C-alpha angles and dihedrals in degrees: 000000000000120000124203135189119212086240087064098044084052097054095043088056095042091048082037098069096024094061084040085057094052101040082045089050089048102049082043090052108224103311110118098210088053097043084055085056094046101049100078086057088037096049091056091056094041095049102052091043104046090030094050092036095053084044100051090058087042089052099045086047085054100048092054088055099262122116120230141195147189123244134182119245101200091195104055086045089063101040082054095051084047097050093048107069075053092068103264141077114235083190110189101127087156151301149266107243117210118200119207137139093231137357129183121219099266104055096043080045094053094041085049092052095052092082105052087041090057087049098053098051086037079058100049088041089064090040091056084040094053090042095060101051093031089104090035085058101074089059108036136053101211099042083055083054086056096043086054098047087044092055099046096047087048081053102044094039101048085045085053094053105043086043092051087048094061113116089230120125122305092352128133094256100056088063089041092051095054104049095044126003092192097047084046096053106037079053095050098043093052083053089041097059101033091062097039088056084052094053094041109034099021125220106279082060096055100050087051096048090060095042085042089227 
């Protein structure tokens, strides 16, 4: 059963619309009106990918017994907000803290890799998504809605995932890494290529590359 202190609910709302902002600034690219108009589209992606990200590592935490909890990094809140009127997203808002006596490799390896593992099926979820209303949305506003939403969140989730995967730091990967190379790299490379097909194709191609449109 998850637990949460207020302490935690305030800093995931408060990382929550702060990374929304800077994805939104960045597909907006850099123009403040159009990154307005983009946040509500942004923010769906964004939700379900942080919150369910951050919830993936709390629930695996859980699940081995530790409790775990959310907490801010101001800083990495701000460097986010800075890189992205460059283009790009440094998105470490913050982490889940586990809080455990001891841990071997594996199980801080298995608990690290939840995230990005929540990110990449979030991913292929919008893509289906995407997929399904992508010949509805010539001809209706509100499937188009969807198609957008669905996009971005495919975008923003398989980027969340390849970035958190990087052996930098404090980062997921490097705990992954260490526990299991192959498991490391099979995740990365899935992340890897789904969000290189994103920067690169573009999302409308590759809808029409799997319906063969």
């Amino acid at each position: 059963m998850f637990k949460f202190t207020s302490n935690e609910v305030r800093d995931l709302i408060i990382a929550f619309v702060v990374i929304s902002l800077c994805f939104a600034i960045v597909n907006g690219r850099g123009d403040i009106n159009a990154a307005i108009s983009m946040l509500p589209i942004v923010m769906v992606g964004v939700g379900a990918g942080f919150i369910l990200h951050e919830l993936g590592h709390k629930f695996v935490s859980m699940k081995y017994g530790y409790w775990a909890e959310f907490k801010l990094w101001p800083q990495g809140l701000l460097i986010a907000l800075i890189t992205s009127f460059f283009g790009f997203v440094f998105a470490a808002p913050g982490a889940v803290y586990t809080y455990a006596n001891y841990m071997t490799d594996e199980i801080n390896g298995k608990i690290s890799i939840a995230g990005p593992i929540v990110n990449i099926i979030l991913a292929l979820i919008f893509l289906a998504i995407a997929t399904m209303v992508y010949t509805s949305a010539a001809y209706s506003e509100t499937y188009a809605i969807i198609f957008i939403v669905c996009a971005v969140g495919y975008s923003i989730n398989s980027f969340l995932a390849v970035f958190n995967l990087l052996p930098i730091g404090n980062l997921d990967g490097s705990k992954v890494l260490r526990w299991n190379f192959g498991i490391w790299i099979i995740t990365i490379a899935i992340a890897a290529i789904l969000t290189l097909m994103s920067m690169t194709m573009g999302v409308v191609n590759i809808v029409r590359l799997i319906i063969g449109f």
